Coordinates of C-alpha atoms in Angstrom, one line a residue:
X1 CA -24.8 2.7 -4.0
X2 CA -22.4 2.9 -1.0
X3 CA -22.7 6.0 1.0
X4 CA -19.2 7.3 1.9
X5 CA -19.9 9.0 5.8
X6 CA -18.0 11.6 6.7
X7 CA -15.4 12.3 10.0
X8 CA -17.4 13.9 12.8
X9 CA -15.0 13.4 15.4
X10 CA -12.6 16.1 17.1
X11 CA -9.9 13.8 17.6
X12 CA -8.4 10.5 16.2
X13 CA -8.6 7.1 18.4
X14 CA -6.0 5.1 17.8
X15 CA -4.9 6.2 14.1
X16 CA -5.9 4.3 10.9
X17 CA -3.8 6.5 8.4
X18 CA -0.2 7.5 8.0
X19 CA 0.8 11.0 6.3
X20 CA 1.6 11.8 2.4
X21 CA 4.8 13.0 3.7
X22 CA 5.1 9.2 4.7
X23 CA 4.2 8.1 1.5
X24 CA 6.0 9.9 -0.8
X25 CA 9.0 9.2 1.7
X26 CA 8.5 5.5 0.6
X27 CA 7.6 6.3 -2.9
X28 CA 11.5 8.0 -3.1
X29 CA 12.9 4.8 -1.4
X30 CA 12.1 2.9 -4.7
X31 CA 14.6 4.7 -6.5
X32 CA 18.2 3.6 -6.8
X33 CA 20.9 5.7 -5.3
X34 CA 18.1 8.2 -3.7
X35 CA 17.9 10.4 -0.7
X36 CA 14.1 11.1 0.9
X37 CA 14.7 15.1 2.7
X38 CA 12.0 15.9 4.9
X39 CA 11.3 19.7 4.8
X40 CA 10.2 20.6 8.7
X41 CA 11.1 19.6 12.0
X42 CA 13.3 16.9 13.0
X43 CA 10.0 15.8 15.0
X44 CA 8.1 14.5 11.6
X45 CA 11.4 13.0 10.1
X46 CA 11.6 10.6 13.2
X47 CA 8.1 10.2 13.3
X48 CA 8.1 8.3 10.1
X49 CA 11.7 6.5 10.3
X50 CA 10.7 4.6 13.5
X51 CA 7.5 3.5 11.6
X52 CA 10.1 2.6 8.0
X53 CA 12.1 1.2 10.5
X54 CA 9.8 -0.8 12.6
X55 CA 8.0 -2.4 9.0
X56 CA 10.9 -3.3 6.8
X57 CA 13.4 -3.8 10.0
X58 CA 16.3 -1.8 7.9
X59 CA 18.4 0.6 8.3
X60 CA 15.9 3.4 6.4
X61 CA 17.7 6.4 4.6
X62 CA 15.8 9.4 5.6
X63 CA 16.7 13.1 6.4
X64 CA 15.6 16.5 7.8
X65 CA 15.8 20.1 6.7
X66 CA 15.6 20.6 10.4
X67 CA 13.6 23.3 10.8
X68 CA 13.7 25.7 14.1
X69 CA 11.8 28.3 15.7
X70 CA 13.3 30.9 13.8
X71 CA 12.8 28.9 10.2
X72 CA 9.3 28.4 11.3
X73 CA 8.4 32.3 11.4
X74 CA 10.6 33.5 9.4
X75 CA 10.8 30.8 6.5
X76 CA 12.7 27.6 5.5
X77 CA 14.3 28.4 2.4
X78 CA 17.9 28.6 4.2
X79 CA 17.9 25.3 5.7
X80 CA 16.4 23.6 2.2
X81 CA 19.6 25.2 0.7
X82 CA 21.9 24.1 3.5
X83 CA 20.8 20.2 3.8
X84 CA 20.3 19.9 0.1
X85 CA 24.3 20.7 -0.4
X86 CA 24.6 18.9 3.0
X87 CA 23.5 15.8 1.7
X88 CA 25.2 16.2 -2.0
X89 CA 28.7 16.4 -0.5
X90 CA 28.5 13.7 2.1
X91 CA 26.4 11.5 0.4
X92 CA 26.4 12.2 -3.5
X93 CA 22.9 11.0 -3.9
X94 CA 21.5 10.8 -7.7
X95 CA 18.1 11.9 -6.7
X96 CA 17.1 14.1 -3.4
X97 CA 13.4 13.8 -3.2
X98 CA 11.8 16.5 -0.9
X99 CA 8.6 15.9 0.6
X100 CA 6.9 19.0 2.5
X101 CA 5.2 18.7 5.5
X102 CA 2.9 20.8 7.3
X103 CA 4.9 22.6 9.7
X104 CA 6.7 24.3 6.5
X105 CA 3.3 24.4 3.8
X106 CA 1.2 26.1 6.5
X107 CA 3.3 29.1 5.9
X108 CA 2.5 29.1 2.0
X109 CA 6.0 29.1 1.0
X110 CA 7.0 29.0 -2.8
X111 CA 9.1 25.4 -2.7
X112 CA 9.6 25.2 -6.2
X113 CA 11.0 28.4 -6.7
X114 CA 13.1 27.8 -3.9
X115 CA 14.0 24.4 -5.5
X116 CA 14.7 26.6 -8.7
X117 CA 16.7 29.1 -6.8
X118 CA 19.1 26.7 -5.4
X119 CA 19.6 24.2 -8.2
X120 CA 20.4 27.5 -10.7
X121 CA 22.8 29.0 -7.9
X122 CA 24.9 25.7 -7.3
X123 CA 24.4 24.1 -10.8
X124 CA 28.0 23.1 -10.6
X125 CA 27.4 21.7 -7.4
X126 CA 24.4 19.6 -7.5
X127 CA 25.9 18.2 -11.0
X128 CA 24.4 14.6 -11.6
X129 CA 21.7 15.0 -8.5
X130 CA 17.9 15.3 -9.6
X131 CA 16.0 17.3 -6.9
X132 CA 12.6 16.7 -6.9
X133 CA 9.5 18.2 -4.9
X134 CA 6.4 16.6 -3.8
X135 CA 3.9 19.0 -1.8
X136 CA 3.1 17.0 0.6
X137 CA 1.2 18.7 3.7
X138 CA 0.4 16.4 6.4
X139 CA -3.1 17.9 7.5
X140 CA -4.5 17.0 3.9
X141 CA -4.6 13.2 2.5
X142 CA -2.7 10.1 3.0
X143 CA 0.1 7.7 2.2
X144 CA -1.8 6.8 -1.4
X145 CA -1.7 10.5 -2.2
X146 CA 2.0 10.8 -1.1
X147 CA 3.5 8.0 -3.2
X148 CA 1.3 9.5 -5.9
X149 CA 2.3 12.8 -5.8
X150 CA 6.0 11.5 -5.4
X151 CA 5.9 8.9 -8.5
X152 CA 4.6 12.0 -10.3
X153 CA 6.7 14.4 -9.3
X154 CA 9.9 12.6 -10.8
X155 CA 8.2 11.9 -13.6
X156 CA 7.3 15.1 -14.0
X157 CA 10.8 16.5 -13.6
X158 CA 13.2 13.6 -14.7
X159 CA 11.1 11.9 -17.7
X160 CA 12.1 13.4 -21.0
X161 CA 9.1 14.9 -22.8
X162 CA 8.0 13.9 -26.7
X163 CA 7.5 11.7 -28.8
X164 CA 9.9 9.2 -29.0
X165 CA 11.1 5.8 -30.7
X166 CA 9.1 3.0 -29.1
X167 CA 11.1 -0.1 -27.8
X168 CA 8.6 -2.7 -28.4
X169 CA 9.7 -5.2 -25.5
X170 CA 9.8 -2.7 -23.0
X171 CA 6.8 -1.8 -20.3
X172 CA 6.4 0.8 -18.0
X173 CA 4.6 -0.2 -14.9
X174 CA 3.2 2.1 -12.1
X175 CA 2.7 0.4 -9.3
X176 CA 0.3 1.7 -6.3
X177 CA 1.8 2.0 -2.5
X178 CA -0.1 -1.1 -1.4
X179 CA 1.8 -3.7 -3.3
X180 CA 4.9 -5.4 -1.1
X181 CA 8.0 -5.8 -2.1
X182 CA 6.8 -9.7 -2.9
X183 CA 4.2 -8.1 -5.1
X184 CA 6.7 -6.1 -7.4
X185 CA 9.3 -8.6 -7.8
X186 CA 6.4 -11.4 -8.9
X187 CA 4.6 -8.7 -11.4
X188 CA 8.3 -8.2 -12.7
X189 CA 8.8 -11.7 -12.9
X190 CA 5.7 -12.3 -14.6
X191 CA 6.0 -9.8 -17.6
X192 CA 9.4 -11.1 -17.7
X193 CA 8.2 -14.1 -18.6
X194 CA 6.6 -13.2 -21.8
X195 CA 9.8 -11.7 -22.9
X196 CA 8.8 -8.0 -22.3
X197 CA 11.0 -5.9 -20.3
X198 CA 9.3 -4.0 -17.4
X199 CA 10.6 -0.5 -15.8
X200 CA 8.8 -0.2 -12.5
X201 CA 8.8 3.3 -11.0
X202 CA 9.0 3.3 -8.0
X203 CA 10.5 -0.3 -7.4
X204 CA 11.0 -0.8 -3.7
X205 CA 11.7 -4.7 -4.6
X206 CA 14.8 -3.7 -5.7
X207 CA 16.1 -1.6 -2.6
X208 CA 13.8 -2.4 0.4
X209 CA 13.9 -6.4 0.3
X210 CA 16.2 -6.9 2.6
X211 CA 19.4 -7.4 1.4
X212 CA 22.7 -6.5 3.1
X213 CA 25.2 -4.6 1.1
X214 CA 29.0 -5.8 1.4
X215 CA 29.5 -1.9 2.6
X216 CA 27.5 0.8 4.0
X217 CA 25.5 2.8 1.7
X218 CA 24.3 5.9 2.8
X219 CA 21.9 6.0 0.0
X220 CA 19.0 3.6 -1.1
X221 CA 20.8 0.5 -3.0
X222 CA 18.9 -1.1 -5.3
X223 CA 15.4 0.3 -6.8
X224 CA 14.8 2.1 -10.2
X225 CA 17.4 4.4 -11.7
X226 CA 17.4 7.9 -12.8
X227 CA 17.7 6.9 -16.1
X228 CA 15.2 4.5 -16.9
X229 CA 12.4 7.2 -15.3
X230 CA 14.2 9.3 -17.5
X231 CA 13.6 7.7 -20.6
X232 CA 9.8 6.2 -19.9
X233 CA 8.7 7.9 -22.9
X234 CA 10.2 5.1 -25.0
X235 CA 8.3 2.2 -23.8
X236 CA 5.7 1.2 -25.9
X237 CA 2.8 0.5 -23.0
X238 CA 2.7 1.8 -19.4
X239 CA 0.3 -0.6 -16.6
X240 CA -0.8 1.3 -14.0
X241 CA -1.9 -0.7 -10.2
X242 CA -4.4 1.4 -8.2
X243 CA -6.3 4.2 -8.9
X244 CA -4.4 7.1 -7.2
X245 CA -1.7 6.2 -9.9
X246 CA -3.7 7.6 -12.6
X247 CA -2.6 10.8 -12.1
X248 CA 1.0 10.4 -12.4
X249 CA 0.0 7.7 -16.0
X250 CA -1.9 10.9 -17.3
X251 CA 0.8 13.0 -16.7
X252 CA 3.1 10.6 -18.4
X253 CA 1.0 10.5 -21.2
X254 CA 0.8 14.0 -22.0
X255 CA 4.2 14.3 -21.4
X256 CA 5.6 11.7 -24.2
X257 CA 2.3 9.9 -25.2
X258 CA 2.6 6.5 -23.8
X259 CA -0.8 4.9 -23.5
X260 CA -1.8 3.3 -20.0
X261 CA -4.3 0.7 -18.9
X262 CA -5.2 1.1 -15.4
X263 CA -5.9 -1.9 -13.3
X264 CA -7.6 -1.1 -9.9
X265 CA -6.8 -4.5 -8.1
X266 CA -4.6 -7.5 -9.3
X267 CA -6.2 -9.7 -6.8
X268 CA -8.6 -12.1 -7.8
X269 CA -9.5 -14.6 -10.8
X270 CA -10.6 -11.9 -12.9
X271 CA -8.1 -9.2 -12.4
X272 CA -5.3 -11.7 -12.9
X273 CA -7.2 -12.7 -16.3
X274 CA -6.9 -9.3 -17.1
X275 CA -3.6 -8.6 -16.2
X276 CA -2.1 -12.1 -18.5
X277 CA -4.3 -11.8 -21.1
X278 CA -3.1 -8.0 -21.7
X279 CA 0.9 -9.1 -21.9
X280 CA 0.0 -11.8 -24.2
X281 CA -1.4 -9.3 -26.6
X282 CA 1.4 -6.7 -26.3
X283 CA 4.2 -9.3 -26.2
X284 CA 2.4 -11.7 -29.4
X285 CA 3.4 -14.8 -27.3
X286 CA 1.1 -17.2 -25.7
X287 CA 0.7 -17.5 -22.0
X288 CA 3.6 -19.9 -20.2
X289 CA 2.7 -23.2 -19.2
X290 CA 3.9 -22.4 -16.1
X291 CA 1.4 -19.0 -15.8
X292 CA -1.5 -21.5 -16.5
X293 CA -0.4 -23.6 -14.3
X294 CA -0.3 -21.0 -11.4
X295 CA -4.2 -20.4 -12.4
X296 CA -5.5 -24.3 -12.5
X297 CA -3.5 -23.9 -8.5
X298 CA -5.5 -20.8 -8.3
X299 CA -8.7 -22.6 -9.5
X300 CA -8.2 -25.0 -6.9
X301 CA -7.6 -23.0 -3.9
X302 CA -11.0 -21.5 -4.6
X303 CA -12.8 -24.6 -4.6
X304 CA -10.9 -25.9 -1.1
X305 CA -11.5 -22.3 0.0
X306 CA -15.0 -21.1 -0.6
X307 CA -16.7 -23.4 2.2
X308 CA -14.5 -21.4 4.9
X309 CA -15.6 -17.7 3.7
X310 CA -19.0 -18.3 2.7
X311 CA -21.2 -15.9 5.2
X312 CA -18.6 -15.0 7.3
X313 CA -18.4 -11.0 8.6
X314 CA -15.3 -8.9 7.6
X315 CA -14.4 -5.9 9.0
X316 CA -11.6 -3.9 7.0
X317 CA -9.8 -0.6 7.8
X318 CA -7.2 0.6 4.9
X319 CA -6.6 3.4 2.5
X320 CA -8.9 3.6 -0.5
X321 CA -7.3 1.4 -3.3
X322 CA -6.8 -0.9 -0.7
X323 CA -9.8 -1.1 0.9
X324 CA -11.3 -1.9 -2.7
X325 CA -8.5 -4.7 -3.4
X326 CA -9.5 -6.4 -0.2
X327 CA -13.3 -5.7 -0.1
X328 CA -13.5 -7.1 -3.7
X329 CA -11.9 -10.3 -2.3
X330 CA -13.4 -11.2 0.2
X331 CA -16.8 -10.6 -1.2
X332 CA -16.2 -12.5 -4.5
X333 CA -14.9 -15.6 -1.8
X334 CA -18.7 -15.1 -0.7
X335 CA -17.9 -13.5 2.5
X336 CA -20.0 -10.0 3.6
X337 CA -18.2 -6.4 4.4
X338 CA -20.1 -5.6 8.0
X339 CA -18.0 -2.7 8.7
X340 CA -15.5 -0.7 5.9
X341 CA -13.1 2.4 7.3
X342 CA -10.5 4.2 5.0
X343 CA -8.5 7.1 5.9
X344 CA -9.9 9.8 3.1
X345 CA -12.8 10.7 0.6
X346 CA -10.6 11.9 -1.9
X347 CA -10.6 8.6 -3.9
X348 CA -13.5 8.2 -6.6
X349 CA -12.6 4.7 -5.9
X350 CA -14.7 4.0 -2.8
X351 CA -17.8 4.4 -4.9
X352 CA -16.7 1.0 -6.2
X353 CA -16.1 -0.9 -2.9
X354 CA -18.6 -3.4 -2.2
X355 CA -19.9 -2.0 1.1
X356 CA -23.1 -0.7 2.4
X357 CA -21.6 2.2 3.8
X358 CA -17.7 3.7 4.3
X359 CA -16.6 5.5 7.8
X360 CA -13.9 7.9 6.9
X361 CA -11.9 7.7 10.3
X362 CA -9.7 6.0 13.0
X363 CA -9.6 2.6 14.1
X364 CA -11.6 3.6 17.3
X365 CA -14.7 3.5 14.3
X366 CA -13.4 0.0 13.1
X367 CA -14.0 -1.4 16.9
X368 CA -17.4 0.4 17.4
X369 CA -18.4 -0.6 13.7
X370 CA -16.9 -4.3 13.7
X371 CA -18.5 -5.8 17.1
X372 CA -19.9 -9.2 15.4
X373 CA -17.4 -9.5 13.0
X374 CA -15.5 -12.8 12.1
X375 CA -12.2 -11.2 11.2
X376 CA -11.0 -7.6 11.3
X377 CA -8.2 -6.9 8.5
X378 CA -6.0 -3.8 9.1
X379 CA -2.3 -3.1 9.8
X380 CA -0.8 -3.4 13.6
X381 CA -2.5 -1.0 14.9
X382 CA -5.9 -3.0 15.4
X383 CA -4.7 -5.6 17.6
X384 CA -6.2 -4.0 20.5
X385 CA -9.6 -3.5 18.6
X386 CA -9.3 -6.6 17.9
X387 CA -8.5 -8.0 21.7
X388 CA -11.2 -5.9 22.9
X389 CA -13.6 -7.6 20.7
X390 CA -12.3 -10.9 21.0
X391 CA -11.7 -11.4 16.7
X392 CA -8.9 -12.4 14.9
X393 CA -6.6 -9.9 13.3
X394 CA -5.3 -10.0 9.6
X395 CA -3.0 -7.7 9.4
X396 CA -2.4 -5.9 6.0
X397 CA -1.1 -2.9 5.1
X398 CA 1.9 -0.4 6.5
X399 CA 2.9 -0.6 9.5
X400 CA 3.3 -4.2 10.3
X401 CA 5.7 -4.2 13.3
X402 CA 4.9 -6.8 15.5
X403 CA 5.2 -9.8 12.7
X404 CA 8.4 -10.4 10.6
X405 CA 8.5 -10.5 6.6
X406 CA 5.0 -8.9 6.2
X407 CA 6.5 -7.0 2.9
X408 CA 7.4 -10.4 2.0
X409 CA 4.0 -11.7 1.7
X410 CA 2.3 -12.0 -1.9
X411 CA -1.2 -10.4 -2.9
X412 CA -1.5 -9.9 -6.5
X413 CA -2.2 -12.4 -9.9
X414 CA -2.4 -16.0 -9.2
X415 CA -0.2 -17.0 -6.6
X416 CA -1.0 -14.2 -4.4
X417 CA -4.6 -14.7 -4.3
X418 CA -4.2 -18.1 -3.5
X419 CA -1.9 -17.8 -0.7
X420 CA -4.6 -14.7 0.8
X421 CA -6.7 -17.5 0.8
X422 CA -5.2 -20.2 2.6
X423 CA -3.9 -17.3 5.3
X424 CA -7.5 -16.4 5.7
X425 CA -8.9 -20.3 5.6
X426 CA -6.7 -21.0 8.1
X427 CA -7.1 -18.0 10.1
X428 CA -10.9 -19.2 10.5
X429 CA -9.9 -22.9 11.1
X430 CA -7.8 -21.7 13.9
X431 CA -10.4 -19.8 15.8
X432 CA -13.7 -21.7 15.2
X433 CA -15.0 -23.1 18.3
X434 CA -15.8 -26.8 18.9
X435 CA -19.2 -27.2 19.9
X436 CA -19.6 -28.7 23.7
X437 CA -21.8 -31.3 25.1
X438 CA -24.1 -28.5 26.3
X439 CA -24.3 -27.0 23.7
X440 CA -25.7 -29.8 21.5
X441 CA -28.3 -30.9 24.3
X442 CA -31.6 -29.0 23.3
X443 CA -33.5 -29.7 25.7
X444 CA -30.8 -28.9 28.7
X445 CA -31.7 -25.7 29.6
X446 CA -35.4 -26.0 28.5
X447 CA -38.0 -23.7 30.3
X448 CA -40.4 -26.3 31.8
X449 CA -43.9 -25.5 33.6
X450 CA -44.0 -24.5 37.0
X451 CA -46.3 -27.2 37.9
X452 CA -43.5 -29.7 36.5
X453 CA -40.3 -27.7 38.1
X454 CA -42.7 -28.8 41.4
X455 CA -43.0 -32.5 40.3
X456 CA -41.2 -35.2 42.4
X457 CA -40.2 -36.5 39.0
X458 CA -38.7 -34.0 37.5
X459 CA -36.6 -33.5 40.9
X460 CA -35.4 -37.1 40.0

């Protein structure tokens, strides 16, 4: 059983993790037409919108409450009120998604009866806006429980409760934070193709894929409407990627009694299996010829593939669900998990990663742990663990700054596991070393007697 060891340092070196406020931030930036508020200091809002900037190089939609000295003591309820009608009049977005942070939640405020206060006092207003709250404290968690907390949130608050007249073509699907914008637009793709209709929530395919507008939008452009979270409770299945999105599927399912099936990686033979074999038995059709032969590809890339992992050392740094998406990889290509880090133990998914042992902390613990390892794999941030050490990086995960289209790069079902493969393959092809001369001469450096070292032969 893996042992999950806990933080016992004061301070972080080099940050692994980014904050739920983050998250949840990103998690709002699926939806079409929508406007992410930060509630605190202008500080955290930039914080996060030079790392949103930095990973998906776009012009980021993303705003503060602002709040000062006075706000601080005294309370933030005024400046919610004032950015919220800020933001409707010069923007008119269709959904205002606060996310807390901790400069406001270590005062114990009441945010949703804030949120109540103001929507009820300028109903007339705020007309055709949704405002939605996620708590999302910044001392507690990490990006996987922001996007969670966000995706159900506006379910929560949008979706219409009750049972309700199932369409039998259409899908709900929850994806987790870890899947790119590549990674939505191929699951949509692929449900598509079995004639089912899928409504991802959140869809950051649709807004963050780098697309330029023929005007500026001040808004997000693109992404999952209003109405289709709205009306979730009519779809007659609901798919759920990662395992901190089982909250917000439960909460859906008590809320209109849509059944889930939970998938904790699509990566892999197996999962991908999984995954097609499922559609085919909600949709009644057989799987496309061109689906199979995505997997005979897939088949293949694991036979040219396997002799460049087997035995090789990986050392992986990542949030939870994908820490178990990668370590599950790697290990079923038969490569070994020397050293795992992941940025909480809040996840009952690390109990399934296949790991000796998990470090909750920094990347400072992924350069002490992975001396020896063949390949690090984490997000920008461990390029100078990995100079230091002399291994190749792999970078994964948000942020990705210093490489262009990394939310263009495909993970999930067939096509995505078999292009992880060759970028690893290749990876280790580029940085094996050629053996020299020397090195291949046994007896060069041989410790001889000292009665020989002495011999006039052994001079010549």
């Amino acid at each position: 059983m893996v042992r999950i060891l806990p933080q016992t340092k004061a301070a972080a070196v080099n940050p692994l993790k980014s904050s739920q406020p983050l998250g949840a931030a990103l998690a709002f930036l699926g939806i079409d037409g929508a406007m992410p508020l930060f509630h605190g200091s202008q500080g955290c809002t930039s914080f996060a919108l030079v790392l949103f900037v930095r990973h998906f190089k776009e012009a980021i939609p993303l705003q503060t409450t602002a709040m000062d000295e006075v706000a601080t003591v005294l309370g933030g309820a005024d400046h919610l009120e004032e950015a919220i009608l800020n933001l409707k009049g010069r923007t008119n977005p269709k959904l205002i998604g606060v996310c807390t942070t901790a400069l406001a939640e270590t005062r114990g405020e009441d945010f949703a009866g804030d949120i109540a206060n103001i929507r009820l006092k300028h109903a007339e207003e705020l007309a055709g806006t949704e405002v939605v709250l996620a708590n999302t404290p910044d001392f507690d968690g990490a990006i996987e429980e922001g996007w969670a907390k966000a995706a159900a949130a506006m379910i929560g608050r949008i979706t219409r409760s009750g049972e309700q007249a199932r369409q039998s073509k259409k899908i709900a699907i929850l994806p987790g934070w870890n899947l790119s914008v590549a990674d939505v637009e191929h699951l949509r793709d692929m449900v598509e193709s079995f004639g089912l209709e899928p409504v991802i929530v959140p869809d950051v395919s649709g807004s963050l894929d780098g697309t330029v507008p023929d005007r500026w939008i001040a808004t997000t452009y693109g992404g999952t409407s209003v109405e289709d979270i709205r009306e979730l409770g009519t779809a007659v299945q609901c798919i759920v990627i990662g395992e901190h999105m089982r909250r917000p599927a439960e909460l859906l399912h008590r809320l209109t009694g849509v059944p889930y099936v939970l998938f904790q990686s699509l990566t892999g033979l197996k999962c991908a299996d999984r995954f097609v074999s499922l559609l085919s038995a909600i949709s009644g059709a057989p799987v496309p010829a061109r689906v199979r032969r995505r997997r005979a590809q897939l088949q293949d890339a694991l036979l040219d593939g396997h002799f460049h992992f087997g035995g090789k050392k990986i050392a992986i740094a990542a949030e939870p669900d994908q820490l178990y998406q990668l370590a599950t990889f790697f290990v079923g290509m038969g490569s070994e998990i020397a050293a795992a880090v992941t940025t909480t133990d809040m996840s009952k998914i690390l109990e399934k990663v296949p790991a000796d042992s998990i470090q909750i902390g920094d990347l400072g613990d992924l350069e002490a742990l992975g001396a020896g390892a063949d390949l690090l794999v984490t997000h920008s941030h461990g390029r100078q663990a990995a100079y230091h050490l002399g291994i190749p990086l792999m970078r994964v995960g948000f942020p990705i700054f210093d490489r262009l289209g990394s939310q263009h790069k495909l993970t999930i079902l067939y096509q995505g596991t078999r292009d992880l493969i060759f970028e690893v393959a290749n990876i280790f092809q580029a940085n094996r070393h050629a053996p020299r001369p020397e090195t291949l001469d046994p007896f060069r450096h041989r410790d001889m007697p000292d009665e020989l070292s002495s011999s006039p032969l052994a001079r010549h």
